[in-house]
Amino acid sequence: MPEIDLSLQVNGRKVTRRADPGQRLLDFLRDELNLTGTKEGCGAGECGTCSVFVDGKLVKSCLMPAAKADGAVIETVEGLAKPGTLEVIQRAFHKTGASQCGYCIPGMVMAATSVLREAPEASLDEIKERMGGNICRCTGYSKIIEAVELARDVVSGKATPAALEEDGPGESYIGTNVRRLDAPSKVTGRLKYAGDMVMPDMLHMAVLRSPHAHAEILSIDTSEAEAMEGVACVITSEDVPGTDGFGVFVHDQPIMARGKVRHVGEAVAAVAAETETLARLAARKIKVEYRELPGLFSPEDALKDGAPVIHDYAPDNLVKHIPIRKGDVDKGFAEADLIIEDEFSTQQVEHAYLEPEAGLAYVDADDVVTVISPSQNITHHRHMLSEIIAKPINKVRFIMSPVGGGFGGKEDMIYQGMLALAAMKTFRPVRLVFTREESIIASAKRHPSKVRYRMGLKSDGRITAIKFEMLSDGGAYGMSSEGVMRKAAILSCGPYEVDNIQVDTRAVYTNNTPSGAFRTFGGMQAQFATESMVDIAAERLGLDPFEIRRRNMMRAGSLTHTQQRLDSASIDRVLEAAERASNWEAGAVGMRGPERGDLNGPGTRAPCTLGARFERPAGGKEKVA
């Protein structure tokens, strides 16, 4: 289709450009005007990172065709304040510490600006409601909402501008609200993430991914893609000059599938071309012939005799087994007055960081292969890439770009190697930005797990024995599975001193999306099971949940189940603080009657349902009910 002429006003300046008729307003702002404070987090209008004002109304620019903006007045986060200054709302975000990774913050600032413009006297509930179209994966929203309240009060005159100033460290930084050094760059949208970075003569990468969970690769024909005008190179595993393999603990994962694919979405080939659209079109021209193999989709099936083998080095499909033994569990169960048995399962969880995976690679004038990406493990990545591309370590450089949310999910080198190969093959900069769909299909997830639990207790609540068996789905590659199993085993029985323990944690290979690092690193799955068992035990024995924990908690001098003698322990203070803060009404489950006495009291947060406190009169705006 022929290009169209656009004439619009952006941040107070008239802009005239020719544009692709299929371009979104988001693409036009970012690619044509380099206004990269407007981010793409989802591409579906759900996250709000792309929020801008169009003719004074807050709009998700990923949903608006650029053509519809012809003649409009556009305001982006870069236009809120004069260069070198901050608007009140931006200063409020800076003051309260509302920005963490910062990727959502430009969109949050725009949404907050909309609140102040449309409802300058907004209540707390209305602020929450109006900010509901924007997602943050880091902060938990409390500091963001606090910032909007602060800005509202300053704008309305209820608070003086001095409220926006830094409190100052005083005699100590501990316990003091100290502003983040990088906050101004985040609240103004000036901070460049990997997907925002451009270089002269830069190529764009697209990746061809497997449609099969387990299949042998019989052939890859790249000739049609390579012949396309504007395609600079096509790479496959055959382009790897060194030892092809990476991973956190075991180097079992190739840069791109080698010989066979092991999960849906695994990279098979990649194209570097003059435009992202051309790269994607060329990737579709690559012809791959597969022979499907039997797949494994549950860890139980992976351990069965005769199960398909995912990796030749692990004929039993076992990634890692961590056993821990303390005391005599048979003796401990024999001494118990009550034995409880149950099973617990947790699901696969997507990190959903708002910044999709992105990176930029180039070969500098001294032949140093340089990769810029939001890697959470750049030193390890640098050493692995050195072996993969067969270059000495002084010829490999990794630069950690700002991380727009990671939570452990950007610890794995799942695309940096492809960027390096393409840069080496073309001697041009190459950039790759995942779509949200690619991020979900290709990145590691939290380990799904199943725990079989047996706990023995005396009638007074003392735990005499624990048998803990965890089986986790490691997916197609090892990634962080070994470390997750170690952490799960170490934390398996909680902060409780138990004399007799038998713990076994196992992760196995399957043809599911690989599992990797995620906040708590195995601890969450284990503690969900243990704390559930303690609650069940308290109910069965008629004990208060706090009391049963105090009777079993570790103290100074306790011996952990990994044989560490503790010099100190803080769980007694933690339990006391939690009990006091929650206004806990002591007693066993079922002993309080039909109503609890510790709900809806001072300092106890009431349940919140967005929208529940608002009425909408016919034809009118919301009002607080």
PDB file of C-alpha atoms in Angstrom, residues 265-547:
ATOM      1  CA  GLY A 265       8.534 -21.998  20.446  1.00  0.00           C
ATOM      2  CA  GLU A 266      12.181 -23.072  20.420  1.00  0.00           C
ATOM      3  CA  ALA A 267      14.294 -20.965  18.052  1.00  0.00           C
ATOM      4  CA  VAL A 268      15.213 -22.830  14.839  1.00  0.00           C
ATOM      5  CA  ALA A 269      16.551 -20.043  12.608  1.00  0.00           C
ATOM      6  CA  ALA A 270      16.770 -16.257  12.556  1.00  0.00           C
ATOM      7  CA  VAL A 271      16.778 -13.545   9.904  1.00  0.00           C
ATOM      8  CA  ALA A 272      18.462 -10.143  10.010  1.00  0.00           C
ATOM      9  CA  ALA A 273      16.983  -7.654   7.542  1.00  0.00           C
ATOM     10  CA  GLU A 274      16.614  -3.945   6.855  1.00  0.00           C
ATOM     11  CA  THR A 275      13.222  -3.712   8.561  1.00  0.00           C
ATOM     12  CA  GLU A 276      11.407  -5.732  11.171  1.00  0.00           C
ATOM     13  CA  THR A 277       8.529  -6.394   8.774  1.00  0.00           C
ATOM     14  CA  LEU A 278      10.885  -7.710   6.107  1.00  0.00           C
ATOM     15  CA  ALA A 279      12.684  -9.901   8.660  1.00  0.00           C
ATOM     16  CA  ARG A 280       9.378 -11.476   9.706  1.00  0.00           C
ATOM     17  CA  LEU A 281       8.310 -12.044   6.110  1.00  0.00           C
ATOM     18  CA  ALA A 282      11.659 -13.667   5.328  1.00  0.00           C
ATOM     19  CA  ALA A 283      11.474 -15.931   8.393  1.00  0.00           C
ATOM     20  CA  ARG A 284       8.234 -17.336   7.012  1.00  0.00           C
ATOM     21  CA  LYS A 285      10.068 -18.324   3.812  1.00  0.00           C
ATOM     22  CA  ILE A 286      12.409 -20.682   5.672  1.00  0.00           C
ATOM     23  CA  LYS A 287      11.392 -24.277   5.057  1.00  0.00           C
ATOM     24  CA  VAL A 288      11.993 -26.784   7.854  1.00  0.00           C
ATOM     25  CA  GLU A 289      11.275 -30.487   7.502  1.00  0.00           C
ATOM     26  CA  TYR A 290      10.492 -32.227  10.803  1.00  0.00           C
ATOM     27  CA  ARG A 291       9.885 -35.780  11.938  1.00  0.00           C
ATOM     28  CA  GLU A 292       7.702 -35.640  15.011  1.00  0.00           C
ATOM     29  CA  LEU A 293       8.814 -37.594  18.069  1.00  0.00           C
ATOM     30  CA  PRO A 294       6.793 -38.784  21.080  1.00  0.00           C
ATOM     31  CA  GLY A 295       6.503 -35.987  23.612  1.00  0.00           C
ATOM     32  CA  LEU A 296       6.601 -35.860  27.384  1.00  0.00           C
ATOM     33  CA  PHE A 297       4.278 -33.407  29.086  1.00  0.00           C
ATOM     34  CA  SER A 298       4.221 -34.485  32.742  1.00  0.00           C
ATOM     35  CA  PRO A 299       7.145 -35.140  35.085  1.00  0.00           C
ATOM     36  CA  GLU A 300       5.546 -38.409  36.202  1.00  0.00           C
ATOM     37  CA  ASP A 301       5.588 -39.722  32.625  1.00  0.00           C
ATOM     38  CA  ALA A 302       9.189 -38.577  32.208  1.00  0.00           C
ATOM     39  CA  LEU A 303      10.313 -40.938  34.989  1.00  0.00           C
ATOM     40  CA  LYS A 304       8.525 -44.006  33.636  1.00  0.00           C
ATOM     41  CA  ASP A 305      10.497 -46.904  32.191  1.00  0.00           C
ATOM     42  CA  GLY A 306      10.777 -46.595  28.435  1.00  0.00           C
ATOM     43  CA  ALA A 307       9.906 -42.884  28.391  1.00  0.00           C
ATOM     44  CA  PRO A 308      11.234 -40.861  25.447  1.00  0.00           C
ATOM     45  CA  VAL A 309      14.661 -39.391  26.211  1.00  0.00           C
ATOM     46  CA  ILE A 310      14.818 -35.614  25.947  1.00  0.00           C
ATOM     47  CA  HIS A 311      18.613 -35.276  26.302  1.00  0.00           C
ATOM     48  CA  ASP A 312      21.058 -38.092  25.586  1.00  0.00           C
ATOM     49  CA  TYR A 313      23.220 -37.230  28.599  1.00  0.00           C
ATOM     50  CA  ALA A 314      20.211 -37.853  30.906  1.00  0.00           C
ATOM     51  CA  PRO A 315      18.664 -41.183  29.828  1.00  0.00           C
ATOM     52  CA  ASP A 316      16.379 -41.145  32.882  1.00  0.00           C
ATOM     53  CA  ASN A 317      15.273 -37.542  32.127  1.00  0.00           C
ATOM     54  CA  LEU A 318      16.451 -36.453  35.574  1.00  0.00           C
ATOM     55  CA  VAL A 319      17.822 -32.911  35.724  1.00  0.00           C
ATOM     56  CA  LYS A 320      18.701 -32.972  39.430  1.00  0.00           C
ATOM     57  CA  HIS A 321      17.847 -34.832  42.621  1.00  0.00           C
ATOM     58  CA  ILE A 322      18.623 -33.203  45.985  1.00  0.00           C
ATOM     59  CA  PRO A 323      18.282 -35.535  48.991  1.00  0.00           C
ATOM     60  CA  ILE A 324      18.506 -34.333  52.618  1.00  0.00           C
ATOM     61  CA  ARG A 325      18.420 -36.612  55.670  1.00  0.00           C
ATOM     62  CA  LYS A 326      18.329 -35.736  59.361  1.00  0.00           C
ATOM     63  CA  GLY A 327      17.609 -38.117  62.227  1.00  0.00           C
ATOM     64  CA  ASP A 328      15.389 -41.196  61.809  1.00  0.00           C
ATOM     65  CA  VAL A 329      12.017 -40.505  60.162  1.00  0.00           C
ATOM     66  CA  ASP A 330      10.647 -43.983  60.938  1.00  0.00           C
ATOM     67  CA  LYS A 331      11.362 -43.431  64.629  1.00  0.00           C
ATOM     68  CA  GLY A 332       9.847 -39.930  64.440  1.00  0.00           C
ATOM     69  CA  PHE A 333       6.598 -41.185  62.899  1.00  0.00           C
ATOM     70  CA  ALA A 334       6.404 -44.008  65.447  1.00  0.00           C
ATOM     71  CA  GLU A 335       6.527 -41.425  68.248  1.00  0.00           C
ATOM     72  CA  ALA A 336       3.788 -39.257  66.715  1.00  0.00           C
ATOM     73  CA  ASP A 337       0.270 -38.984  68.173  1.00  0.00           C
ATOM     74  CA  LEU A 338      -1.041 -37.646  64.850  1.00  0.00           C
ATOM     75  CA  ILE A 339       0.140 -38.281  61.294  1.00  0.00           C
ATOM     76  CA  ILE A 340      -1.105 -36.078  58.468  1.00  0.00           C
ATOM     77  CA  GLU A 341      -0.611 -36.816  54.777  1.00  0.00           C
ATOM     78  CA  ASP A 342      -1.518 -34.606  51.840  1.00  0.00           C
ATOM     79  CA  GLU A 343      -0.453 -33.541  48.348  1.00  0.00           C
ATOM     80  CA  PHE A 344       0.088 -30.022  47.024  1.00  0.00           C
ATOM     81  CA  SER A 345       0.606 -28.768  43.492  1.00  0.00           C
ATOM     82  CA  THR A 346       1.611 -25.429  42.025  1.00  0.00           C
ATOM     83  CA  GLN A 347       1.247 -24.341  38.437  1.00  0.00           C
ATOM     84  CA  GLN A 348       3.548 -22.904  35.804  1.00  0.00           C
ATOM     85  CA  VAL A 349       3.713 -19.113  36.203  1.00  0.00           C
ATOM     86  CA  GLU A 350       4.736 -16.526  33.600  1.00  0.00           C
ATOM     87  CA  HIS A 351       6.970 -13.674  34.808  1.00  0.00           C
ATOM     88  CA  ALA A 352       5.051 -11.137  32.697  1.00  0.00           C
ATOM     89  CA  TYR A 353       7.670  -8.419  33.103  1.00  0.00           C
ATOM     90  CA  LEU A 354       6.411  -5.434  31.135  1.00  0.00           C
ATOM     91  CA  GLU A 355       9.599  -5.087  29.097  1.00  0.00           C
ATOM     92  CA  PRO A 356       9.717  -7.951  26.578  1.00  0.00           C
ATOM     93  CA  GLU A 357      13.118  -9.499  25.920  1.00  0.00           C
ATOM     94  CA  ALA A 358      15.236  -7.268  23.674  1.00  0.00           C
ATOM     95  CA  GLY A 359      18.848  -6.829  22.714  1.00  0.00           C
ATOM     96  CA  LEU A 360      21.285  -5.146  20.361  1.00  0.00           C
ATOM     97  CA  ALA A 361      24.609  -6.620  19.192  1.00  0.00           C
ATOM     98  CA  TYR A 362      27.459  -5.265  17.113  1.00  0.00           C
ATOM     99  CA  VAL A 363      31.136  -5.876  16.361  1.00  0.00           C
ATOM    100  CA  ASP A 364      33.228  -2.842  17.260  1.00  0.00           C
ATOM    101  CA  ALA A 365      36.315  -1.480  15.495  1.00  0.00           C
ATOM    102  CA  ASP A 366      38.572  -3.754  17.553  1.00  0.00           C
ATOM    103  CA  ASP A 367      36.559  -6.875  16.618  1.00  0.00           C
ATOM    104  CA  VAL A 368      34.982  -7.077  20.059  1.00  0.00           C
ATOM    105  CA  VAL A 369      31.571  -8.729  19.845  1.00  0.00           C
ATOM    106  CA  THR A 370      29.316  -6.564  22.015  1.00  0.00           C
ATOM    107  CA  VAL A 371      25.840  -7.496  23.233  1.00  0.00           C
ATOM    108  CA  ILE A 372      23.537  -5.023  24.981  1.00  0.00           C
ATOM    109  CA  SER A 373      20.608  -6.672  26.748  1.00  0.00           C
ATOM    110  CA  PRO A 374      18.700  -6.662  30.076  1.00  0.00           C
ATOM    111  CA  SER A 375      20.524  -9.792  31.184  1.00  0.00           C
ATOM    112  CA  GLN A 376      20.436 -10.603  34.891  1.00  0.00           C
ATOM    113  CA  ASN A 377      23.594 -12.689  34.571  1.00  0.00           C
ATOM    114  CA  ILE A 378      25.950 -10.857  32.206  1.00  0.00           C
ATOM    115  CA  THR A 379      29.259 -12.196  33.561  1.00  0.00           C
ATOM    116  CA  HIS A 380      28.148 -15.801  33.122  1.00  0.00           C
ATOM    117  CA  HIS A 381      26.671 -14.975  29.707  1.00  0.00           C
ATOM    118  CA  ARG A 382      29.939 -13.412  28.587  1.00  0.00           C
ATOM    119  CA  HIS A 383      31.940 -16.520  29.465  1.00  0.00           C
ATOM    120  CA  MET A 384      29.434 -18.855  27.803  1.00  0.00           C
ATOM    121  CA  LEU A 385      29.248 -16.769  24.634  1.00  0.00           C
ATOM    122  CA  SER A 386      33.042 -16.740  24.417  1.00  0.00           C
ATOM    123  CA  GLU A 387      32.995 -20.542  24.085  1.00  0.00           C
ATOM    124  CA  ILE A 388      30.032 -20.534  21.701  1.00  0.00           C
ATOM    125  CA  ILE A 389      31.515 -18.065  19.198  1.00  0.00           C
ATOM    126  CA  ALA A 390      35.085 -19.335  19.721  1.00  0.00           C
ATOM    127  CA  LYS A 391      36.595 -15.994  20.706  1.00  0.00           C
ATOM    128  CA  PRO A 392      38.856 -15.153  23.630  1.00  0.00           C
ATOM    129  CA  ILE A 393      37.096 -13.564  26.547  1.00  0.00           C
ATOM    130  CA  ASN A 394      38.689 -10.157  25.842  1.00  0.00           C
ATOM    131  CA  LYS A 395      36.881 -10.138  22.489  1.00  0.00           C
ATOM    132  CA  VAL A 396      33.432 -10.560  24.059  1.00  0.00           C
ATOM    133  CA  ARG A 397      31.641  -7.765  25.868  1.00  0.00           C
ATOM    134  CA  PHE A 398      28.226  -7.677  27.540  1.00  0.00           C
ATOM    135  CA  ILE A 399      26.538  -4.425  28.526  1.00  0.00           C
ATOM    136  CA  MET A 400      23.570  -4.657  30.868  1.00  0.00           C
ATOM    137  CA  SER A 401      20.814  -2.366  29.671  1.00  0.00           C
ATOM    138  CA  PRO A 402      18.150  -1.185  32.135  1.00  0.00           C
ATOM    139  CA  VAL A 403      16.019  -4.159  33.137  1.00  0.00           C
ATOM    140  CA  GLY A 404      12.315  -3.485  32.649  1.00  0.00           C
ATOM    141  CA  GLY A 405      11.318  -6.167  35.122  1.00  0.00           C
ATOM    142  CA  GLY A 406      13.088  -9.493  35.423  1.00  0.00           C
ATOM    143  CA  PHE A 407      12.191 -11.462  38.566  1.00  0.00           C
ATOM    144  CA  GLY A 408      14.734 -14.116  37.492  1.00  0.00           C
ATOM    145  CA  GLY A 409      13.234 -14.534  34.021  1.00  0.00           C
ATOM    146  CA  LYS A 410      16.052 -12.661  32.262  1.00  0.00           C
ATOM    147  CA  GLU A 411      18.764 -14.850  33.739  1.00  0.00           C
ATOM    148  CA  ASP A 412      18.853 -17.156  30.692  1.00  0.00           C
ATOM    149  CA  MET A 413      20.794 -16.426  27.477  1.00  0.00           C
ATOM    150  CA  ILE A 414      17.973 -17.410  25.128  1.00  0.00           C
ATOM    151  CA  TYR A 415      18.575 -14.822  22.376  1.00  0.00           C
ATOM    152  CA  GLN A 416      21.873 -13.020  22.951  1.00  0.00           C
ATOM    153  CA  GLY A 417      23.784 -15.721  21.050  1.00  0.00           C
ATOM    154  CA  MET A 418      21.623 -15.265  17.951  1.00  0.00           C
ATOM    155  CA  LEU A 419      22.279 -11.532  17.999  1.00  0.00           C
ATOM    156  CA  ALA A 420      26.025 -12.091  18.297  1.00  0.00           C
ATOM    157  CA  LEU A 421      26.093 -14.557  15.386  1.00  0.00           C
ATOM    158  CA  ALA A 422      24.137 -12.193  13.117  1.00  0.00           C
ATOM    159  CA  ALA A 423      26.385  -9.250  14.016  1.00  0.00           C
ATOM    160  CA  MET A 424      29.477 -11.349  13.277  1.00  0.00           C
ATOM    161  CA  LYS A 425      28.037 -12.530   9.961  1.00  0.00           C
ATOM    162  CA  THR A 426      27.035  -9.038   8.729  1.00  0.00           C
ATOM    163  CA  PHE A 427      29.374  -6.704  10.627  1.00  0.00           C
ATOM    164  CA  ARG A 428      26.337  -4.507  11.206  1.00  0.00           C
ATOM    165  CA  PRO A 429      24.399  -3.795  14.417  1.00  0.00           C
ATOM    166  CA  VAL A 430      21.430  -6.141  14.871  1.00  0.00           C
ATOM    167  CA  ARG A 431      18.451  -5.598  17.169  1.00  0.00           C
ATOM    168  CA  LEU A 432      15.823  -8.088  18.321  1.00  0.00           C
ATOM    169  CA  VAL A 433      12.687  -7.195  20.269  1.00  0.00           C
ATOM    170  CA  PHE A 434      10.360 -10.011  21.301  1.00  0.00           C
ATOM    171  CA  THR A 435       6.626  -9.694  20.859  1.00  0.00           C
ATOM    172  CA  ARG A 436       4.624 -10.452  23.986  1.00  0.00           C
ATOM    173  CA  GLU A 437       3.599 -13.748  22.377  1.00  0.00           C
ATOM    174  CA  GLU A 438       7.256 -14.675  21.797  1.00  0.00           C
ATOM    175  CA  SER A 439       8.133 -13.767  25.361  1.00  0.00           C
ATOM    176  CA  ILE A 440       5.452 -16.067  26.723  1.00  0.00           C
ATOM    177  CA  ILE A 441       6.225 -18.995  24.432  1.00  0.00           C
ATOM    178  CA  ALA A 442      10.028 -18.901  24.653  1.00  0.00           C
ATOM    179  CA  SER A 443      11.027 -17.665  28.113  1.00  0.00           C
ATOM    180  CA  ALA A 444      11.389 -19.746  31.264  1.00  0.00           C
ATOM    181  CA  LYS A 445       8.543 -20.090  33.757  1.00  0.00           C
ATOM    182  CA  ARG A 446       8.223 -20.839  37.464  1.00  0.00           C
ATOM    183  CA  HIS A 447       8.627 -24.574  38.046  1.00  0.00           C
ATOM    184  CA  PRO A 448       5.316 -26.411  38.289  1.00  0.00           C
ATOM    185  CA  SER A 449       5.640 -28.763  41.246  1.00  0.00           C
ATOM    186  CA  LYS A 450       3.899 -31.543  43.099  1.00  0.00           C
ATOM    187  CA  VAL A 451       4.661 -32.228  46.752  1.00  0.00           C
ATOM    188  CA  ARG A 452       3.739 -35.364  48.659  1.00  0.00           C
ATOM    189  CA  TYR A 453       3.894 -34.472  52.337  1.00  0.00           C
ATOM    190  CA  ARG A 454       3.786 -36.590  55.511  1.00  0.00           C
ATOM    191  CA  MET A 455       4.014 -34.945  58.928  1.00  0.00           C
ATOM    192  CA  GLY A 456       4.002 -36.512  62.389  1.00  0.00           C
ATOM    193  CA  LEU A 457       3.117 -34.497  65.501  1.00  0.00           C
ATOM    194  CA  LYS A 458       2.679 -34.961  69.220  1.00  0.00           C
ATOM    195  CA  SER A 459      -0.660 -33.963  70.733  1.00  0.00           C
ATOM    196  CA  ASP A 460       0.881 -30.695  71.990  1.00  0.00           C
ATOM    197  CA  GLY A 461       1.743 -29.680  68.415  1.00  0.00           C
ATOM    198  CA  ARG A 462       5.448 -30.556  68.353  1.00  0.00           C
ATOM    199  CA  ILE A 463       6.502 -31.936  64.962  1.00  0.00           C
ATOM    200  CA  THR A 464       8.287 -35.272  65.326  1.00  0.00           C
ATOM    201  CA  ALA A 465       8.958 -36.144  61.672  1.00  0.00           C
ATOM    202  CA  ILE A 466       8.581 -34.845  58.112  1.00  0.00           C
ATOM    203  CA  LYS A 467       8.776 -36.693  54.811  1.00  0.00           C
ATOM    204  CA  PHE A 468       8.831 -34.234  51.918  1.00  0.00           C
ATOM    205  CA  GLU A 469       8.909 -35.330  48.257  1.00  0.00           C
ATOM    206  CA  MET A 470       8.821 -32.700  45.501  1.00  0.00           C
ATOM    207  CA  LEU A 471       8.671 -33.495  41.784  1.00  0.00           C
ATOM    208  CA  SER A 472       9.100 -30.492  39.491  1.00  0.00           C
ATOM    209  CA  ASP A 473       8.717 -30.012  35.760  1.00  0.00           C
ATOM    210  CA  GLY A 474      12.004 -28.627  34.489  1.00  0.00           C
ATOM    211  CA  GLY A 475      10.771 -28.361  30.930  1.00  0.00           C
ATOM    212  CA  ALA A 476      12.936 -28.840  27.858  1.00  0.00           C
ATOM    213  CA  TYR A 477      16.219 -27.435  29.228  1.00  0.00           C
ATOM    214  CA  GLY A 478      17.993 -27.376  32.582  1.00  0.00           C
ATOM    215  CA  MET A 479      18.316 -23.608  33.021  1.00  0.00           C
ATOM    216  CA  SER A 480      18.106 -22.946  36.801  1.00  0.00           C
ATOM    217  CA  SER A 481      16.477 -26.246  37.785  1.00  0.00           C
ATOM    218  CA  GLU A 482      19.420 -27.495  39.823  1.00  0.00           C
ATOM    219  CA  GLY A 483      19.544 -24.332  41.907  1.00  0.00           C
ATOM    220  CA  VAL A 484      15.786 -24.263  42.332  1.00  0.00           C
ATOM    221  CA  MET A 485      15.799 -27.836  43.616  1.00  0.00           C
ATOM    222  CA  ARG A 486      18.603 -27.004  46.057  1.00  0.00           C
ATOM    223  CA  LYS A 487      16.738 -23.991  47.388  1.00  0.00           C
ATOM    224  CA  ALA A 488      13.469 -25.931  47.607  1.00  0.00           C
ATOM    225  CA  ALA A 489      15.205 -28.670  49.591  1.00  0.00           C
ATOM    226  CA  ILE A 490      16.944 -26.208  51.920  1.00  0.00           C
ATOM    227  CA  LEU A 491      13.673 -24.372  52.658  1.00  0.00           C
ATOM    228  CA  SER A 492      11.386 -27.399  52.419  1.00  0.00           C
ATOM    229  CA  CYS A 493      10.509 -27.774  56.100  1.00  0.00           C
ATOM    230  CA  GLY A 494      10.233 -24.092  56.887  1.00  0.00           C
ATOM    231  CA  PRO A 495      11.678 -22.225  59.896  1.00  0.00           C
ATOM    232  CA  TYR A 496      10.856 -25.127  62.200  1.00  0.00           C
ATOM    233  CA  GLU A 497      13.239 -27.313  64.177  1.00  0.00           C
ATOM    234  CA  VAL A 498      12.401 -30.945  63.435  1.00  0.00           C
ATOM    235  CA  ASP A 499      14.630 -33.798  64.582  1.00  0.00           C
ATOM    236  CA  ASN A 500      13.677 -36.324  61.902  1.00  0.00           C
ATOM    237  CA  ILE A 501      13.506 -35.285  58.256  1.00  0.00           C
ATOM    238  CA  GLN A 502      13.603 -36.969  54.858  1.00  0.00           C
ATOM    239  CA  VAL A 503      13.576 -34.548  51.916  1.00  0.00           C
ATOM    240  CA  ASP A 504      13.799 -35.357  48.209  1.00  0.00           C
ATOM    241  CA  THR A 505      13.436 -32.713  45.523  1.00  0.00           C
ATOM    242  CA  ARG A 506      13.647 -33.696  41.857  1.00  0.00           C
ATOM    243  CA  ALA A 507      13.393 -31.795  38.594  1.00  0.00           C
ATOM    244  CA  VAL A 508      12.951 -33.705  35.349  1.00  0.00           C
ATOM    245  CA  TYR A 509      13.053 -32.908  31.655  1.00  0.00           C
ATOM    246  CA  THR A 510       9.805 -32.723  29.679  1.00  0.00           C
ATOM    247  CA  ASN A 511       8.804 -31.149  26.365  1.00  0.00           C
ATOM    248  CA  ASN A 512       7.099 -28.244  28.088  1.00  0.00           C
ATOM    249  CA  THR A 513       8.405 -24.671  28.054  1.00  0.00           C
ATOM    250  CA  PRO A 514      11.606 -24.630  30.125  1.00  0.00           C
ATOM    251  CA  SER A 515      11.368 -23.746  33.801  1.00  0.00           C
ATOM    252  CA  GLY A 516      13.865 -21.378  35.356  1.00  0.00           C
ATOM    253  CA  ALA A 517      14.514 -18.750  37.978  1.00  0.00           C
ATOM    254  CA  PHE A 518      11.552 -16.912  39.498  1.00  0.00           C
ATOM    255  CA  ARG A 519      11.281 -14.977  42.746  1.00  0.00           C
ATOM    256  CA  THR A 520      11.748 -17.283  45.768  1.00  0.00           C
ATOM    257  CA  PHE A 521      13.621 -19.754  43.512  1.00  0.00           C
ATOM    258  CA  GLY A 522      11.803 -22.886  44.710  1.00  0.00           C
ATOM    259  CA  GLY A 523      11.019 -21.574  48.162  1.00  0.00           C
ATOM    260  CA  MET A 524       7.442 -20.598  47.329  1.00  0.00           C
ATOM    261  CA  GLN A 525       6.425 -24.070  46.169  1.00  0.00           C
ATOM    262  CA  ALA A 526       7.964 -25.658  49.279  1.00  0.00           C
ATOM    263  CA  GLN A 527       6.575 -23.132  51.751  1.00  0.00           C
ATOM    264  CA  PHE A 528       3.089 -23.333  50.289  1.00  0.00           C
ATOM    265  CA  ALA A 529       3.092 -27.034  51.159  1.00  0.00           C
ATOM    266  CA  THR A 530       4.743 -26.705  54.582  1.00  0.00           C
ATOM    267  CA  GLU A 531       2.666 -23.797  55.875  1.00  0.00           C
ATOM    268  CA  SER A 532      -0.506 -25.479  54.604  1.00  0.00           C
ATOM    269  CA  MET A 533       0.424 -28.604  56.556  1.00  0.00           C
ATOM    270  CA  VAL A 534       1.073 -26.570  59.709  1.00  0.00           C
ATOM    271  CA  ASP A 535      -2.353 -24.932  59.388  1.00  0.00           C
ATOM    272  CA  ILE A 536      -4.004 -28.323  58.860  1.00  0.00           C
ATOM    273  CA  ALA A 537      -2.197 -29.652  61.927  1.00  0.00           C
ATOM    274  CA  ALA A 538      -3.305 -26.685  64.025  1.00  0.00           C
ATOM    275  CA  GLU A 539      -6.929 -27.296  63.071  1.00  0.00           C
ATOM    276  CA  ARG A 540      -6.710 -31.041  63.741  1.00  0.00           C
ATOM    277  CA  LEU A 541      -5.094 -30.472  67.154  1.00  0.00           C
ATOM    278  CA  GLY A 542      -7.277 -27.520  68.182  1.00  0.00           C
ATOM    279  CA  LEU A 543      -4.326 -25.117  68.400  1.00  0.00           C
ATOM    280  CA  ASP A 544      -4.002 -21.470  67.486  1.00  0.00           C
ATOM    281  CA  PRO A 545      -1.994 -21.164  64.212  1.00  0.00           C
ATOM    282  CA  PHE A 546       0.466 -18.771  65.844  1.00  0.00           C
ATOM    283  CA  GLU A 547       0.904 -21.046  68.853  1.00  0.00           C
TER     284      GLU A 547
END
